[in-house]
C-alpha positions in Angstrom: -19.5 -21.5 -16.6 -21.3 -18.6 -18.6 -19.6 -17.5 -22.0 -19.8 -13.9 -20.6 -16.9 -14.9 -18.0 -14.7 -16.0 -20.7 -15.3 -13.1 -22.9 -14.9 -10.6 -19.9 -11.4 -12.3 -18.7 -10.3 -12.4 -22.3 -10.9 -8.7 -22.6 -9.4 -8.0 -19.3 -6.2 -10.0 -20.3 -5.8 -8.4 -23.6 -6.1 -4.8 -22.1 -3.7 -5.5 -19.3 -1.0 -6.8 -21.6 -1.5 -4.0 -24.2 -1.5 -1.2 -21.5 1.5 -2.7 -19.5 3.3 -3.1 -22.7 2.7 0.7 -23.0 4.0 1.2 -19.5 0.5 2.2 -18.5 -1.0 0.8 -15.1 -3.7 -1.8 -14.9 -6.3 0.5 -13.5 -7.1 2.0 -16.8 -7.2 -1.7 -18.1 -9.9 -2.4 -15.2 -11.9 0.8 -16.1 -11.9 0.1 -20.0 -12.9 -3.6 -19.3 -15.8 -2.2 -17.2 -16.9 0.0 -20.0 -16.8 -2.7 -22.6 -18.6 -5.4 -20.6 -21.1 -3.0 -18.8 -24.6 -2.2 -19.8 -23.6 0.3 -22.3 -20.9 -1.9 -23.8 -21.3 -5.7 -24.7 -23.8 -6.0 -21.7 -22.0 -9.1 -20.3 -23.1 -8.2 -16.7 -25.6 -6.2 -15.1 -24.6 -3.3 -12.9 -26.0 -4.4 -9.7 -25.3 -4.2 -5.9 -23.0 -7.2 -6.1 -20.5 -5.1 -8.1 -21.0 -2.1 -5.9 -20.2 -4.1 -2.8 -17.3 -5.6 -4.2 -16.0 -2.3 -5.2 -16.8 -0.9 -1.9 -14.6 -3.6 -0.4 -11.7 -2.6 -2.6 -11.7 1.0 -1.3 -11.9 -0.5 2.4 -8.7 -2.5 1.7 -7.1 0.1 0.2 -7.6 2.7 3.0 -6.8 0.0 5.6 -3.3 -0.6 3.8 -2.5 3.1 3.8 -3.5 3.3 7.4 -0.9 0.4 7.8 1.8 2.7 6.5 0.8 5.7 8.6 1.2 5.2 12.3 0.0 7.9 14.9 3.5 9.8 15.0 3.8 10.2 11.5 0.3 11.3 11.1 1.0 14.0 13.8 4.1 15.0 12.0 2.0 15.5 8.7 -0.4 17.6 10.3 1.0 21.0 8.8 1.1 19.5 5.4 -2.4 17.9 5.7 -4.2 21.3 6.7 -1.6 23.7 4.9 -1.1 22.2 1.5 -4.3 20.1 1.4 -6.3 23.1 2.3 -4.7 25.5 0.0 -5.2 23.0 -2.8 -9.0 22.5 -2.4 -9.5 26.2 -1.9 -7.4 27.3 -4.8 -9.0 24.6 -7.3 -12.6 25.6 -6.2 -11.8 29.2 -6.5 -10.6 28.9 -10.1 -13.3 26.6 -11.2 -16.3 28.5 -9.8 -16.1 31.4 -12.2 -15.6 29.2 -15.0 -18.6 27.0 -14.1 -20.8 30.2 -13.5 -19.7 31.9 -16.7 -20.3 28.9 -19.1 -23.4 27.5 -17.5 -26.7 28.5 -16.5 -26.4 27.0 -12.9 -27.3 28.9 -9.7 -24.6 30.2 -7.5 -25.1 27.3 -5.1 -24.9 24.7 -7.9 -21.6 26.1 -9.2 -20.1 26.2 -5.8 -21.3 22.7 -5.0 -19.7 21.4 -8.3 -16.4 23.3 -8.1 -16.0 21.7 -4.3 -16.6 18.4 -5.6 -14.4 18.5 -8.6 -11.7 19.9 -6.5 -11.5 16.3 -4.9 -9.0 13.9 -6.5 -9.5 10.1 -6.8 -7.9 8.7 -3.6 -8.2 5.1 -4.7 -6.6 5.7 -8.0 -3.8 8.1 -6.6 -2.9 6.0 -3.8 -2.6 2.9 -6.0 -0.5 4.7 -8.4 1.8 5.9 -5.7 2.2 2.4 -4.5 2.8 0.7 -7.9 5.6 3.5 -8.4 7.0 2.6 -4.9 6.7 6.4 -4.1 4.4 6.3 -1.0 7.3 6.9 1.3 8.9 9.7 -0.8 8.5 13.4 -0.2 6.1 13.7 -3.1 4.1 10.5 -1.8 3.8 12.1 1.5 2.6 15.6 0.3 0.1 13.7 -2.2 -1.2 11.5 0.8 -1.5 14.9 2.8 -3.9 16.3 0.2 -5.9 13.4 -0.3 -6.6 12.8 3.4 -7.6 16.4 3.8 -9.9 16.1 0.8 -11.6 12.9 2.6 -11.9 14.9 5.8 -13.5 17.8 3.9 -16.0 15.3 2.6 -17.6 15.4 6.0 -18.6 19.1 6.0 -19.6 19.0 2.3 -22.0 16.1 3.0 -23.3 18.0 6.0 -24.0 21.0 3.7 -26.4 19.1 1.5 -29.4 20.5 3.1 -28.4 24.0 1.8 -28.4 22.9 -1.8 -31.9 21.3 -1.2 -33.1 24.7 -0.1 -33.4 23.8 3.5 -31.9 25.7 6.6 -28.4 24.8 7.8 -26.9 25.6 11.2 -23.1 25.8 10.5 -22.3 26.1 14.4 -24.2 22.8 15.2 -22.5 21.2 12.4 -19.0 22.3 13.6 -19.9 21.0 17.2 -21.2 17.6 16.0 -17.9 17.1 13.9 -15.7 18.2 16.9 -17.6 15.7 19.5 -17.4 12.9 16.9 -13.5 13.5 16.3 -13.0 13.4 20.1 -14.9 10.3 20.4 -13.0 8.6 17.6 -9.7 9.4 19.2 -10.6 8.1 22.6 -12.2 4.9 20.9 -9.1 4.3 18.9 -6.6 4.5 22.1 -9.0 2.3 24.1 -9.5 -0.4 21.5 -6.0 -0.5 20.4 -4.6 -0.9 23.9 -7.2 -3.0 25.6 -8.8 -5.1 22.8 -6.8 -5.2 19.5 -3.5 -6.2 21.0 -4.6 -9.1 23.1 -7.0 -10.3 20.5 -4.0 -10.5 17.9 -1.7 -12.0 20.3 -4.1 -15.0 20.8 -5.0 -15.4 17.1 -1.1 -15.4 16.1 -0.5 -18.0 18.5 -3.1 -20.2 16.6 -0.6 -20.1 13.7 -3.4 -19.9 11.3 -3.4 -17.6 8.2 -7.3 -17.8 8.0 -7.7 -16.8 11.4 -5.3 -13.7 11.1 -7.0 -12.6 7.8 -10.6 -12.9 9.2 -9.6 -11.0 12.3 -8.1 -8.2 9.9 -11.3 -8.2 7.9 -13.5 -8.1 11.0 -11.5 -5.2 12.2 -11.7 -3.3 8.9 -15.6 -3.9 8.7 -16.3 -3.0 12.5 -14.5 0.3 12.2 -16.2 1.0 8.7 -19.6 0.2 10.0 -19.1 2.3 13.2 -18.1 5.4 11.2 -20.9 4.9 8.7 -23.4 4.9 11.6 -21.8 8.2 12.8 -22.2 9.6 9.4 -18.8 9.6 8.4 -16.9 8.1 5.3 -16.4 4.3 5.7 -13.0 4.8 4.2 -11.8 6.6 7.0 -13.0 3.7 9.2 -10.8 1.3 7.4 -8.0 4.0 7.6 -8.4 4.0 11.4 -8.3 0.2 11.3 -5.1 0.2 9.6 -3.6 2.7 11.9 -4.5 0.6 14.9 -2.6 -2.4 13.5 0.3 -0.2 12.4 1.4 0.4 16.0 1.7 -3.6 16.6 4.4 -6.0 15.8 2.2 -7.8 13.3 2.1 -4.8 10.8 4.2 -6.2 8.0 2.9 -9.7 8.1 -0.8 -8.4 8.2 0.1 -6.2 5.1 1.5 -9.1 3.2 -1.6 -11.3 3.9 -4.0 -8.6 3.0 -2.3 -7.1 -0.2 -3.6 -9.8 -2.8 -7.3 -9.3 -1.6 -7.0 -5.5 -1.7 -5.8 -5.6 -5.3 -8.6 -8.0 -6.2 -11.2 -6.0 -4.7 -9.9 -2.6 -6.0 -10.0 -4.0 -9.5 -13.7 -4.9 -8.9 -14.3 -1.1 -8.0 -12.7 0.2 -11.1 -14.6 -2.4 -13.2 -17.8 -1.1 -11.6 -16.8 2.5 -12.1 -16.2 1.7 -15.9 -19.7 0.0 -16.1 -21.2 3.3 -14.8 -19.9 5.2 -18.0 -22.9 6.3 -20.0 -21.4 5.4 -23.5 -24.5 6.8 -25.6 -24.3 10.2 -23.6 -20.5 10.2 -24.3 -21.3 9.8 -28.1 -24.1 12.5 -28.1 -22.3 15.0 -25.9 -18.7 14.3 -27.0 -17.7 18.0 -27.6 -19.0 19.2 -24.1 -17.5 16.3 -22.4 -14.0 16.5 -24.1 -13.9 20.2 -23.6 -14.9 19.8 -19.9 -12.3 17.1 -19.5 -9.6 19.2 -20.8 -10.7 22.2 -18.8 -10.7 20.2 -15.5 -7.3 18.7 -15.9 -5.7 22.0 -16.9 -7.2 23.9 -14.2 -6.4 21.4 -11.5 -2.9 21.0 -12.7 -2.3 24.6 -12.9 -3.8 25.3 -9.4 -2.0 22.4 -7.8 1.3 23.3 -9.4 1.0 27.0 -8.2 0.0 26.0 -4.6 2.9 23.5 -4.6 5.4 25.9 -5.7 4.1 28.6 -3.3 4.7 26.0 -0.4 8.3 25.4 -1.5 7.8 22.1 -3.2 10.5 21.3 -5.8 9.4 21.9 -9.5 9.5 18.1 -10.7 7.6 17.1 -7.3 5.2 19.8 -8.0 4.6 18.9 -11.6 4.1 15.3 -10.9 1.9 15.9 -8.0 -0.2 18.3 -10.0 -0.6 15.9 -12.8 -1.3 13.0 -10.6 -4.1 14.8 -8.7 -5.7 16.5 -11.8 -8.6 14.0 -12.2 -12.0 14.2 -10.4 -12.8 11.6 -7.7 -15.1 8.9 -6.6 -16.3 11.4 -4.0 -17.7 13.7 -6.8 -19.5 10.5 -8.3 -21.0 9.8 -4.9 -22.2 13.4 -4.4 -23.8 13.5 -7.9 -25.5 10.4 -7.1 -26.7 11.3 -3.8 -28.0 14.6 -5.1 -30.0 12.8 -7.7 -31.5 10.3 -5.2 -32.4 13.1 -3.1 -34.0 15.2 -5.5 -31.6 17.9 -5.2 -31.9 20.0 -8.3 -28.8 22.2 -8.0 -27.8 21.4 -11.4 -29.9 19.8 -14.3 -30.1 16.1 -14.6 -28.4 16.1 -18.1 -25.4 18.3 -16.6 -25.0 15.7 -13.8 -24.6 12.9 -16.4 -22.1 14.9 -18.3 -20.1 15.7 -15.2 -20.3 11.9 -14.2 -18.8 11.0 -17.7 -16.1 13.9 -17.3 -15.1 12.5 -13.8 -14.7 8.9 -14.9 -12.8 9.8 -18.2 -10.3 11.9 -16.1 -9.7 9.0 -14.0 -9.1 6.8 -17.0 -6.7 9.6 -18.4 -4.4 10.0 -15.3 -2.4 6.8 -15.8 -2.0 7.7 -19.5 -0.8 11.3 -18.6 1.8 9.8 -16.2 2.9 7.3 -18.7 3.7 10.3 -21.0 5.5 12.2 -18.2 7.7 9.2 -17.4 8.4 8.8 -21.2 9.5 12.3 -21.4 11.7 11.8 -18.3 13.5 8.8 -19.7 14.3 10.6 -22.8 15.9 13.4 -21.0 13.4 16.1 -22.2 12.2 17.1 -18.6 13.7 16.5 -15.1 16.3 14.3 -16.5 18.4 14.3 -13.4 15.5 14.2 -10.8 14.8 11.3 -8.6 12.2 11.1 -5.9 13.6 11.9 -2.5 12.9 9.2 0.3 11.6 10.7 3.6 14.2 11.7 6.0 12.2 11.7 9.2 9.2 9.3 8.5 9.9 6.8 11.3 11.0 4.3 8.8 13.7 1.8 9.7 17.1 2.1 7.9 17.6 -0.8 5.4 19.6 -3.5 7.4 22.8 -4.9 6.3 21.9 -8.6 7.4 18.6 -10.1 7.6 18.3 -13.2 10.1 15.6 -15.5 9.6 14.5 -17.3 12.6 15.1 -16.2 16.2 15.4 -19.4 18.2 18.7 -20.1 20.2 20.8 -19.9 17.0 19.0 -16.8 15.6 19.5 -14.9 19.0 23.3 -15.9 18.9 23.8 -14.6 15.5 21.9 -11.2 16.4 24.2 -10.8 19.4 27.2 -11.3 17.2 25.9 -8.5 14.8 25.3 -6.3 17.5 28.6 -6.7 19.1 30.3 -6.0 15.6 27.9 -2.8 14.9 26.4 -4.4 12.0 22.6 -3.3 11.3 20.2 -6.4 11.1 16.8 -7.5 11.4 15.6 -10.7 12.7 12.2 -12.3 11.8 10.3 -14.9 13.3 6.6 -16.1 14.0 7.2 -17.0 17.8 5.2 -14.1 19.5 6.8 -14.9 22.8 10.5 -15.0 21.6 9.8 -11.7 19.7 8.5 -10.1 22.9 11.5 -11.3 25.1 13.9 -10.2 22.3 12.5 -6.8 21.9 12.6 -6.4 25.7 16.2 -7.3 25.6 16.8 -4.7 22.9 17.0 -7.1 19.9 15.6 -5.7 16.5 13.3 -8.7 16.1 9.9 -8.5 14.4 7.1 -10.6 13.6 6.6 -12.1 10.1 6.4 -15.1 8.0 10.1 -15.9 6.5 8.5 -17.6 3.4 6.6 -14.7 2.5 8.3 -12.5 -0.1 6.4 -9.4 0.6 7.2 -9.6 4.3 11.0 -9.9 3.5 10.8 -6.9 1.2 8.9 -4.9 3.6 11.5 -5.5 6.4 14.5 -4.4 4.1 15.7 -7.4 2.0 17.1 -5.6 -1.0 18.9 -6.9 -4.0 21.6 -4.1 -3.7 21.4 -2.8 -0.1 21.4 -6.1 1.8 24.7 -7.7 2.4 23.9 -11.0 3.7 20.9 -13.3 4.8 21.4 -15.9 7.4 18.8 -18.6 7.8 18.6 -19.9 11.4 15.4 -21.9 11.1 15.4 -25.3 12.7 13.1 -27.0 10.0 14.7 -28.1 6.9 11.7 -27.8 4.8 10.9 -24.4 6.1 14.7 -23.2 5.6 14.6 -24.4 2.0 11.3 -22.5 1.2 12.7 -19.4 3.0 15.9 -19.7 0.8 13.9 -20.0 -2.4 11.9 -16.9 -1.5 15.1 -14.9 -0.6 16.6 -15.9 -4.0 13.5 -14.9 -5.9 13.9 -11.3 -4.7 17.8 -11.1 -4.6 19.2 -13.9 -6.7 22.9 -12.7 -6.2 22.8 -12.4 -2.4 24.9 -14.5 0.0 22.7 -16.7 1.9 24.2 -18.6 4.9 21.8 -21.5 6.1 21.7 -23.7 9.2 21.4 -27.3 8.6 21.4 -30.4 10.6 23.4 -32.8 8.5 25.2 -33.2 5.3 22.2 -34.3 3.3 20.5 -31.2 4.2 23.4 -29.1 3.2 23.5 -30.5 -0.3 19.9 -30.0 -0.8 20.2 -26.2 0.4 23.5 -25.9 -1.6 21.5 -27.1 -4.8 19.0 -24.5 -4.1 21.4 -21.5 -4.1 22.7 -21.3 -0.5 26.2 -19.6 -0.5 26.9 -21.7 2.6 25.1 -24.6 4.4 26.6 -25.3 7.8 25.8 -28.7 9.4 25.3 -28.1 13.0 26.3 -31.6 14.0 29.7 -31.7 12.1 30.4 -28.2 13.2 29.7 -29.0 17.0 32.0 -32.0 16.5 34.8 -29.8 14.9 34.4 -27.4 18.0 34.7 -30.2 20.5 37.6 -31.9 18.9 39.4 -28.5 18.4 38.9 -27.8 22.1 40.5 -31.1 23.1 43.3 -31.0 20.7 44.2 -27.4 21.7 44.3 -28.6 25.4 46.6 -31.5 24.2 49.1 -29.0 22.9 48.1 -28.9 19.0 48.9 -25.5 17.6 46.2 -23.2 16.3 47.6 -23.2 12.9 47.5 -26.9 12.8 44.0 -27.1 13.8 42.9 -24.2 11.2 44.8 -26.2 8.4 42.9 -29.4 9.4 39.5 -27.7 9.6 40.0 -26.1 6.3 40.7 -29.4 4.7 37.8 -31.1 6.2 35.5 -28.3 5.1 36.7 -28.4 1.4 34.1 -29.0 -1.3 31.3 -29.0 1.3 32.6 -31.5 3.8 33.5 -34.0 0.8 36.0 -35.8 2.9 33.3 -36.6 5.4 30.6 -37.8 3.0 31.6 -41.4 2.7 33.1 -41.6 6.3 30.3 -40.3 8.2 27.2 -42.2 7.2 24.6 -41.0 9.9 25.2 -37.2 8.5 
């Protein structure tokens, strides 16, 4: 193992620990590690295509995860926010930046216009990750922020199409608009066809294999296929991954897929930010530090003011508007891509040195956003700003209400438990991995979903909450699986009451030892039921029967422990 790897991971470990202690996200640590280990730092690694590929995979996985959260109906409900708030934000920022750029530089009008547009874009990857880390994707501010970011990504298509203008070539706006319309229509038809006739049958067959590897590879293939198709059509690959996620968001496997893909998403996204940090030209930063710092401060200030004003005009609350404006105040990876594309294509809309300075400003703005949000949170905790404010969850987002009871396992026992909950008007969700049982259950009106009961992310996604969930019932027929599920539940909600199905007394003891509130042996309880029915028919009173049963059940069936050897 090369020494460079040891140094790199040592640097990364120290940075993550230090920044997390300061309540700053790990994204800044990844960026800083890239700067320190890159060609302009310790030169531990070369900035090559491998790093770029790993970073691109991070962007794809991030967009895929967001697609899983946004189904078709929610996207349709967001259309006014996307094209209203999103368009207003980009237009206002560009209008405010253009005269500043034209006044302080010697660039052409077209050059200033191009830079104003690309600086109006924010970092989709960073902002979505920040919202996810703060559990605010499904709040009003998260919904509005995502709408702006999605509009920015859609706007990247016509901006890329306008590159010939900045190269001094002719450009047919009408033809470009027709191309975009035809491509959009083709995409909609493709999504509906693939989702209904190809993806669902394939996923059903793959899930029946009960192989995590097969499911993961199916997901990755779906992402890469859509990203490749959109890339061939001249559209951003991130939108392809987003469509792939939206397709799977309409299936019953959505939460299980999200849990399986999440670790890989974070890993590849870390590579993206490390590669981004490697691209920061440190000698230029030292040489042009004054221009870069002034440009950084100006960019953040102008974008903050523009976003805040637009948000307030559209009726966004002051705390939401301030947070959203602060979070979206950085430059984005699309700006870096555009600057690199212009350089590669020989488009001299702005001088080469200015392009390097802009690249440094964008990267530094991405690094400063988590720091600014940490300061914002610090001021809020101290009660100096927005002390009483709490992010509001979406009221009509299509999200399920948190269930009172979570049932793990939907076999015969789980189905009866679910029926009892429905009869008594108790909200519940049942989780199982048997596709046939899930399909039959959903057809009969049960709230049953696909997921691995031993996966903590799946349980959390389906509503298991330390304070909101009243009870968990584990109705699995395998003792080892039940124990693993119990441990997972306790790791999420240590104080919650967990009732577990067991086959015998030995299993009951093990489950109680691992934290079960009640472990009920089905053999003994069945014997109790049979005996009570017979005694009741023979004239023994209900009070007497209850007294006997309570005595036998005391101390986890201690009275039966020595007398019933086979249990």
